[in-house]
CSV table of C-alpha atoms and ligand atoms in Angstrom, one decimal:
chain,number,residue,atom,x,y,z
A,26,UNK,CA,24.9,-19.1,13.6
A,27,UNK,CA,21.9,-18.6,11.2
A,28,UNK,CA,20.2,-16.6,14.2
A,29,UNK,CA,23.1,-14.4,15.0
A,30,UNK,CA,24.8,-13.7,11.7
A,31,UNK,CA,21.3,-13.3,9.8
A,32,UNK,CA,17.8,-13.0,11.9
A,33,UNK,CA,18.6,-10.9,15.1
A,34,UNK,CA,20.3,-8.5,13.3
A,35,UNK,CA,17.8,-8.4,10.6
A,36,UNK,CA,15.3,-8.2,13.2
A,37,UNK,CA,16.7,-5.6,14.9
A,38,UNK,CA,17.2,-3.4,11.9
A,39,UNK,CA,13.9,-4.3,10.6
A,40,UNK,CA,12.2,-3.5,14.2
A,41,UNK,CA,14.2,-1.1,16.1
A,42,UNK,CA,13.6,-3.4,18.9
A,43,UNK,CA,15.3,-6.1,20.9
A,44,UNK,CA,14.9,-9.8,19.9
A,45,UNK,CA,13.4,-10.7,23.1
A,46,UNK,CA,10.6,-8.3,23.2
A,47,UNK,CA,9.9,-7.8,19.3
A,48,UNK,CA,6.5,-9.1,18.0
A,49,UNK,CA,6.9,-12.2,16.0
A,50,UNK,CA,4.1,-11.4,13.8
A,51,UNK,CA,5.1,-7.9,13.2
A,52,UNK,CA,8.9,-9.6,11.6
A,53,UNK,CA,7.0,-12.4,9.8
A,54,UNK,CA,5.1,-9.7,7.9
A,55,UNK,CA,8.9,-8.6,6.6
A,56,UNK,CA,10.0,-11.8,6.2
A,57,UNK,CA,7.0,-12.9,4.2
A,58,UNK,CA,7.8,-10.0,2.0
A,59,UNK,CA,12.2,-10.4,1.5
A,60,UNK,CA,13.4,-13.2,2.7
A,61,UNK,CA,10.5,-15.3,1.3
A,62,UNK,CA,10.6,-14.0,-1.9
A,63,UNK,CA,14.3,-14.6,-2.5
A,64,UNK,CA,17.2,-12.3,-3.2
A,65,UNK,CA,16.1,-9.5,-5.7
A,66,UNK,CA,13.4,-8.4,-2.8
A,67,UNK,CA,15.9,-8.3,-0.5
A,68,UNK,CA,18.2,-5.7,-2.1
A,69,UNK,CA,18.7,-2.8,0.4
A,70,UNK,CA,18.2,0.7,-1.0
A,71,UNK,CA,19.7,3.6,0.5
A,72,UNK,CA,19.9,7.4,-0.3
A,73,UNK,CA,22.5,8.6,-2.3
A,74,UNK,CA,23.0,12.2,-0.6
A,75,UNK,CA,20.1,12.6,1.9
A,76,UNK,CA,16.2,11.4,2.6
A,77,UNK,CA,15.6,15.2,1.4
A,78,UNK,CA,16.3,14.1,-2.1
A,79,UNK,CA,15.4,11.0,-2.1
A,80,UNK,CA,11.8,11.4,-0.7
A,81,UNK,CA,10.9,14.8,0.5
A,82,UNK,CA,11.7,17.3,-2.8
A,83,UNK,CA,10.0,14.5,-5.3
A,84,UNK,CA,7.3,14.5,-2.9
A,85,UNK,CA,6.7,18.3,-2.4
A,86,UNK,CA,6.8,19.0,-6.3
A,87,UNK,CA,4.7,15.9,-6.8
A,88,UNK,CA,2.0,18.2,-4.1
A,89,UNK,CA,2.9,21.1,-6.4
A,90,UNK,CA,1.7,19.4,-10.0
A,91,UNK,CA,-1.5,18.6,-8.4
A,92,UNK,CA,-1.9,22.2,-7.2
A,93,UNK,CA,-1.0,21.2,-3.6
A,94,UNK,CA,0.2,23.6,-1.1
A,95,UNK,CA,2.8,22.8,1.5
A,96,UNK,CA,2.7,24.8,4.4
A,97,UNK,CA,6.4,24.1,6.2
A,98,UNK,CA,6.6,25.2,10.2
A,99,UNK,CA,3.3,25.1,10.2
A,100,UNK,CA,1.7,23.6,13.6
A,101,UNK,CA,-1.6,22.0,14.3
A,102,UNK,CA,-2.5,22.1,17.6
A,103,UNK,CA,-6.3,21.3,17.6
A,104,UNK,CA,-8.9,20.4,15.8
A,105,UNK,CA,-12.3,21.8,15.3
A,106,UNK,CA,-15.2,18.9,15.1
A,107,UNK,CA,-18.8,19.6,14.7
A,108,UNK,CA,-21.7,16.9,13.3
A,109,UNK,CA,-19.0,13.9,13.5
A,110,UNK,CA,-16.7,15.8,10.9
A,111,UNK,CA,-13.9,17.9,11.3
A,112,UNK,CA,-14.7,21.5,10.4
A,113,UNK,CA,-11.2,23.1,11.1
A,114,UNK,CA,-7.9,23.0,11.6
A,115,UNK,CA,-6.2,24.7,14.7
A,116,UNK,CA,-2.9,26.3,14.3
A,117,UNK,CA,-2.1,28.5,17.0
A,118,UNK,CA,-4.8,31.2,17.5
A,119,UNK,CA,-5.9,30.6,13.8
A,120,UNK,CA,-8.5,28.5,12.3
A,121,UNK,CA,-7.7,26.5,8.6
A,122,UNK,CA,-11.4,26.1,7.8
A,123,UNK,CA,-12.5,22.7,7.2
A,124,UNK,CA,-15.7,22.7,3.7
A,125,UNK,CA,-18.4,20.2,3.5
A,126,UNK,CA,-16.2,18.5,0.2
A,127,UNK,CA,-12.7,18.7,2.4
A,128,UNK,CA,-11.1,15.9,3.9
A,129,UNK,CA,-8.8,15.3,6.3
A,130,UNK,CA,-5.6,13.4,6.4
A,131,UNK,CA,-3.7,13.5,10.0
A,132,UNK,CA,-1.1,11.6,9.4
A,133,UNK,CA,1.4,13.4,12.5
A,134,UNK,CA,3.3,11.0,15.2
A,135,UNK,CA,1.5,9.1,17.7
A,136,UNK,CA,2.0,11.0,20.6
A,137,UNK,CA,0.8,14.2,18.6
A,138,UNK,CA,-2.2,12.1,17.5
A,139,UNK,CA,-3.1,10.9,21.1
A,140,UNK,CA,-2.7,14.6,22.7
A,141,UNK,CA,-4.9,16.0,19.4
A,142,UNK,CA,-7.6,13.0,18.5
A,143,UNK,CA,-8.5,11.6,22.3
A,144,UNK,CA,-11.0,14.6,22.9
A,145,UNK,CA,-12.9,13.9,20.2
A,146,UNK,CA,-12.5,10.1,19.1
A,147,UNK,CA,-13.8,8.4,22.6
A,148,UNK,CA,-11.4,5.2,23.0
A,149,UNK,CA,-8.8,6.3,20.6
A,150,UNK,CA,-5.5,4.6,21.4
A,151,UNK,CA,-1.6,4.4,20.1
A,152,UNK,CA,1.4,3.2,20.5
A,153,UNK,CA,2.9,5.3,23.5
A,154,UNK,CA,6.8,3.2,24.3
A,155,UNK,CA,9.5,3.9,21.8
A,156,UNK,CA,13.1,2.6,20.9
A,157,UNK,CA,15.7,5.0,19.6
A,158,UNK,CA,18.1,4.6,16.6
A,159,UNK,CA,21.9,6.0,17.2
A,160,UNK,CA,24.1,7.6,14.3
A,161,UNK,CA,27.6,8.3,14.3
A,162,UNK,CA,29.3,10.1,11.7
A,163,UNK,CA,33.0,10.3,11.6
A,164,UNK,CA,34.4,12.9,8.8
A,165,UNK,CA,37.9,12.1,7.7
A,166,UNK,CA,40.7,14.2,6.2
A,167,UNK,CA,39.9,12.6,2.9
A,168,UNK,CA,37.7,10.3,1.0
A,169,UNK,CA,37.4,6.7,1.9
A,170,UNK,CA,38.1,4.2,-0.6
A,171,UNK,CA,37.5,0.5,-0.1
A,172,UNK,CA,39.0,-2.5,-1.6
A,173,UNK,CA,36.7,-5.8,-2.6
A,174,UNK,CA,33.3,-6.0,-2.0
A,175,UNK,CA,32.5,-2.9,0.1
A,176,UNK,CA,34.0,-0.9,-2.3
A,177,UNK,CA,31.0,-2.1,-4.5
A,178,UNK,CA,28.2,-1.9,-2.1
A,179,UNK,CA,29.3,0.8,0.0
A,180,UNK,CA,28.6,-0.1,3.4
A,181,UNK,CA,28.8,-3.3,5.8
A,182,UNK,CA,26.7,-5.0,8.6
A,183,UNK,CA,28.9,-6.2,11.6
A,184,UNK,CA,27.6,-8.6,14.6
A,185,UNK,CA,29.0,-8.8,18.2
A,186,UNK,CA,29.1,-5.2,19.1
A,187,UNK,CA,27.5,-1.9,19.5
A,188,UNK,CA,28.0,-0.6,15.7
A,189,UNK,CA,25.8,-2.5,13.4
A,190,UNK,CA,25.8,-1.1,9.8
A,191,UNK,CA,29.0,1.0,8.4
A,192,UNK,CA,28.3,3.0,5.5
A,193,UNK,CA,31.0,4.7,3.3
A,194,UNK,CA,29.8,8.6,2.0
A,195,UNK,CA,32.8,10.1,0.7
A,196,UNK,CA,34.7,11.2,3.6
A,197,UNK,CA,32.6,9.8,6.0
A,198,UNK,CA,32.0,7.3,7.7
A,199,UNK,CA,28.4,6.8,9.6
A,200,UNK,CA,27.0,4.1,11.9
A,201,UNK,CA,24.2,3.1,12.5
A,202,UNK,CA,22.5,1.6,15.5
A,203,UNK,CA,19.2,0.0,16.0
A,204,UNK,CA,17.1,-0.6,19.2
A,205,UNK,CA,19.3,1.9,21.0
A,206,UNK,CA,17.3,2.3,24.3
A,207,UNK,CA,20.1,-0.5,25.8
A,208,UNK,CA,22.6,2.1,25.5
A,209,UNK,CA,21.2,5.0,27.4
A,210,UNK,CA,23.5,4.5,30.4
A,211,UNK,CA,26.7,4.7,27.8
A,212,UNK,CA,27.7,8.1,27.5
A,213,UNK,CA,28.6,9.8,24.1
A,214,UNK,CA,31.9,9.7,24.5
A,215,UNK,CA,32.2,5.7,25.1
A,216,UNK,CA,30.5,5.4,22.3
A,217,UNK,CA,32.1,7.1,19.9
A,218,UNK,CA,35.3,5.6,21.3
A,219,UNK,CA,33.7,2.1,21.2
A,220,UNK,CA,32.1,2.3,18.1
A,221,UNK,CA,35.4,3.8,16.2
A,222,UNK,CA,37.4,0.9,17.4
A,223,UNK,CA,34.9,-1.5,15.5
A,224,UNK,CA,35.2,0.2,12.9
A,225,UNK,CA,38.1,0.0,12.7
A,226,UNK,CA,38.8,-3.5,13.5
A,227,UNK,CA,35.9,-4.4,11.0
A,228,UNK,CA,36.7,-2.0,7.9
A,229,UNK,CA,40.2,-0.8,8.5
A,230,UNK,CA,41.8,-3.7,6.9
A,231,UNK,CA,39.7,-3.4,3.4
A,232,UNK,CA,40.3,0.2,3.3
A,233,UNK,CA,43.1,1.4,0.6
A,234,UNK,CA,44.5,4.0,3.3
A,235,UNK,CA,44.4,3.1,7.3
A,236,UNK,CA,42.3,4.8,9.3
A,237,UNK,CA,43.9,7.0,12.6
A,238,UNK,CA,44.0,5.8,16.0
A,239,UNK,CA,42.8,8.9,17.1
A,240,UNK,CA,38.8,9.6,16.8
A,241,UNK,CA,38.4,11.7,14.1
A,242,UNK,CA,35.4,14.9,14.1
A,243,UNK,CA,32.8,13.6,14.8
A,244,UNK,CA,29.2,13.5,15.2
A,245,UNK,CA,26.6,11.6,17.1
A,246,UNK,CA,22.9,12.3,16.9
A,247,UNK,CA,20.3,9.6,19.2
A,248,UNK,CA,16.7,9.8,18.2
A,249,UNK,CA,15.1,9.1,21.1
A,250,UNK,CA,11.7,8.3,19.9
A,251,UNK,CA,12.7,7.0,16.3
A,252,UNK,CA,9.7,4.3,16.1
A,253,UNK,CA,7.7,3.1,17.8
A,254,UNK,CA,8.6,-0.5,20.0
A,255,UNK,CA,7.3,-3.2,18.0
A,256,UNK,CA,6.2,-5.2,20.5
A,257,UNK,CA,3.1,-7.5,20.5
A,258,UNK,CA,1.4,-5.0,23.3
A,259,UNK,CA,2.3,-1.7,21.1
A,260,UNK,CA,1.0,-3.2,17.8
A,261,UNK,CA,-2.4,-3.7,19.7
A,262,UNK,CA,-2.7,0.1,20.2
A,263,UNK,CA,-2.5,1.5,16.6
A,264,UNK,CA,-5.6,2.6,15.1
A,265,UNK,CA,-7.0,1.7,12.3
A,266,UNK,CA,-7.5,4.5,9.4
A,267,UNK,CA,-10.4,4.6,9.4
A,268,UNK,CA,-12.0,6.9,12.3
A,269,UNK,CA,-15.4,7.6,13.4
A,270,UNK,CA,-15.5,11.2,11.8
A,271,UNK,CA,-17.0,11.0,8.5
A,272,UNK,CA,-13.9,12.7,6.5
A,273,UNK,CA,-11.0,12.3,9.3
A,274,UNK,CA,-8.6,9.2,8.4
A,275,UNK,CA,-5.6,8.4,9.6
A,276,UNK,CA,-1.9,7.7,8.2
A,277,UNK,CA,1.4,7.4,9.7
A,278,UNK,CA,4.1,4.3,10.4
A,279,UNK,CA,2.5,4.0,13.9
A,280,UNK,CA,-1.0,3.3,12.0
A,281,UNK,CA,-2.2,-0.4,11.9
A,282,UNK,CA,-0.5,-1.5,8.5
A,283,UNK,CA,1.1,-4.9,9.9
A,284,UNK,CA,4.1,-3.8,9.1
A,285,UNK,CA,6.6,-2.2,11.8
A,286,UNK,CA,7.5,1.8,12.0
A,287,UNK,CA,9.2,2.0,8.3
A,288,UNK,CA,8.9,3.8,5.7
A,289,UNK,CA,6.8,1.2,3.4
A,290,UNK,CA,4.4,1.1,6.5
A,291,UNK,CA,4.4,5.1,6.5
A,292,UNK,CA,3.7,4.9,2.3
A,293,UNK,CA,1.2,1.8,2.9
A,294,UNK,CA,-0.6,3.8,5.5
A,295,UNK,CA,-1.1,7.1,3.0
A,296,UNK,CA,-2.7,5.0,0.8
A,297,UNK,CA,-5.3,3.2,3.0
A,298,UNK,CA,-6.1,6.7,4.5
A,299,UNK,CA,-7.2,7.7,1.1
A,300,UNK,CA,-8.6,4.9,0.0
A,301,UNK,CA,-11.1,4.8,3.2
A,302,UNK,CA,-11.8,8.6,2.3
A,303,UNK,CA,-12.7,7.7,-0.9
A,304,UNK,CA,-10.1,9.7,-2.9
B,427,FAD,C1,16.9,7.7,12.7
B,427,FAD,C2,16.3,6.9,12.3
B,427,FAD,C3,16.6,5.8,10.8
B,427,FAD,C4,15.5,5.5,10.5
B,427,FAD,N1,15.8,4.4,9.6
B,427,FAD,C5,15.0,3.5,8.7
B,427,FAD,C6,15.1,3.1,7.8
B,427,FAD,O1,16.4,2.6,7.1
B,427,FAD,N2,14.2,2.5,6.8
B,427,FAD,C7,12.7,2.6,7.4
B,427,FAD,O2,12.1,1.8,6.4
B,427,FAD,N3,12.3,3.2,7.6
B,427,FAD,C8,13.8,4.1,8.7
B,427,FAD,N4,12.9,5.1,9.9
B,427,FAD,C9,12.0,5.3,10.2
B,427,FAD,C10,11.4,5.9,9.1
B,427,FAD,O3,12.0,7.4,9.3
B,427,FAD,C11,9.4,6.2,9.9
B,427,FAD,O4,8.4,5.2,10.0
B,427,FAD,C12,9.1,7.4,8.9
B,427,FAD,O5,9.8,8.2,8.7
B,427,FAD,C13,7.4,7.6,9.3
B,427,FAD,O6,6.7,8.6,8.4
B,427,FAD,P1,5.3,8.8,8.8
B,427,FAD,O7,4.8,9.8,7.5
B,427,FAD,O8,4.7,8.1,9.2
B,427,FAD,O9,6.1,9.9,10.5
B,427,FAD,P2,7.3,11.0,10.2
B,427,FAD,O10,8.0,10.9,8.7
B,427,FAD,O11,7.2,11.0,11.8
B,427,FAD,O12,6.3,12.5,9.5
B,427,FAD,C14,5.3,12.9,10.7
B,427,FAD,C15,5.4,14.6,10.5
B,427,FAD,O13,4.2,15.1,11.0
B,427,FAD,C16,4.9,16.7,11.4
B,427,FAD,N5,4.4,16.6,12.7
B,427,FAD,C17,4.7,16.3,13.7
B,427,FAD,N6,3.8,17.9,14.6
B,427,FAD,C18,2.9,18.3,13.8
B,427,FAD,C19,2.1,19.1,13.8
B,427,FAD,N7,1.5,19.6,15.5
B,427,FAD,N8,1.1,19.5,12.9
B,427,FAD,C20,1.6,19.5,11.6
B,427,FAD,N9,2.6,18.6,11.2
B,427,FAD,C21,3.2,18.2,12.3
B,427,FAD,C22,6.5,16.4,11.6
B,427,FAD,O14,7.1,17.2,11.3
B,427,FAD,C23,6.3,15.3,10.3
B,427,FAD,O15,7.4,15.9,9.1
B,427,FAD,C24,14.0,5.7,10.4
B,427,FAD,C25,14.0,6.7,11.5
B,427,FAD,C26,14.9,7.2,12.2
B,427,FAD,C27,14.4,8.7,13.2
């Protein structure tokens, strides 16, 4: 009961990896900082609107206050390296010069890191196996009103089906399914219909208005490389923030943070990167 209702859903959500192949070390790191510390460390946080308002906009505003410039849509396509340091960042045919006092934190995802860094960092390794996450958003004809606990918290976790988390957001019912590589053989319509029937069964009884039997307008988003697979083998491929190049540090949830691929891990990686660069 404890495994089925708590440990398994907790592990699959935190690691985005099936229990059978996931790393116990990475799970232990999450358990140490949540369940072991008690209820106040287990409070779920989720954005009231989207991730942009919660994370991206405040981060960009903070960088601008520090006189930083943010260039969106500027893909780094290579690095110039001379004398053990990065001296330029290539953006197509342009090169951004990296001066003697400048430091570089490389925070692009692991496949990009492998393609751009392998040539400059002999023996470089990074995770190369991924797990997907599926989100399905159903739009209803009116805002969804719930009763009881669901009205208070706005989301509920399910076990025993495909849907794992259901969120109520005005007239949208959103569902998250982690470690979703196991559903690659399902077609989207099958997933959408199955999840809708689970929502009706699990959430329908506590809603003020009953849910329609027919699937409402819907959008399914499958992020194929949502996170690296949190297996012991993939964990061993994660590099440290410090590199052999004096002014280059690595950041990103895929670097060796001791955490699985999470926002918390990404934040810690950034802190570590600026520490190793002495910033
Ligand atoms: C659907 C989904 C749901 C998730 N849910 C959760 C959750 O509930 N809780 C949680 O903690 N984590 C969650 N995660 C994981 C979390 O989003 C990641 O761990 C986190 O965003 C990683 O941050 P990052 O800065 O390492 O990488 P990213 O957020 O991937 O940032 C990398 C950046 O590099 C940029 N980039 C790529 N290539 C280049 C290039 N060549 N040049 C310049 N820039 C480049 C990209 O555009 C991107 O902006 C989820 C992930 C997905 C996909």
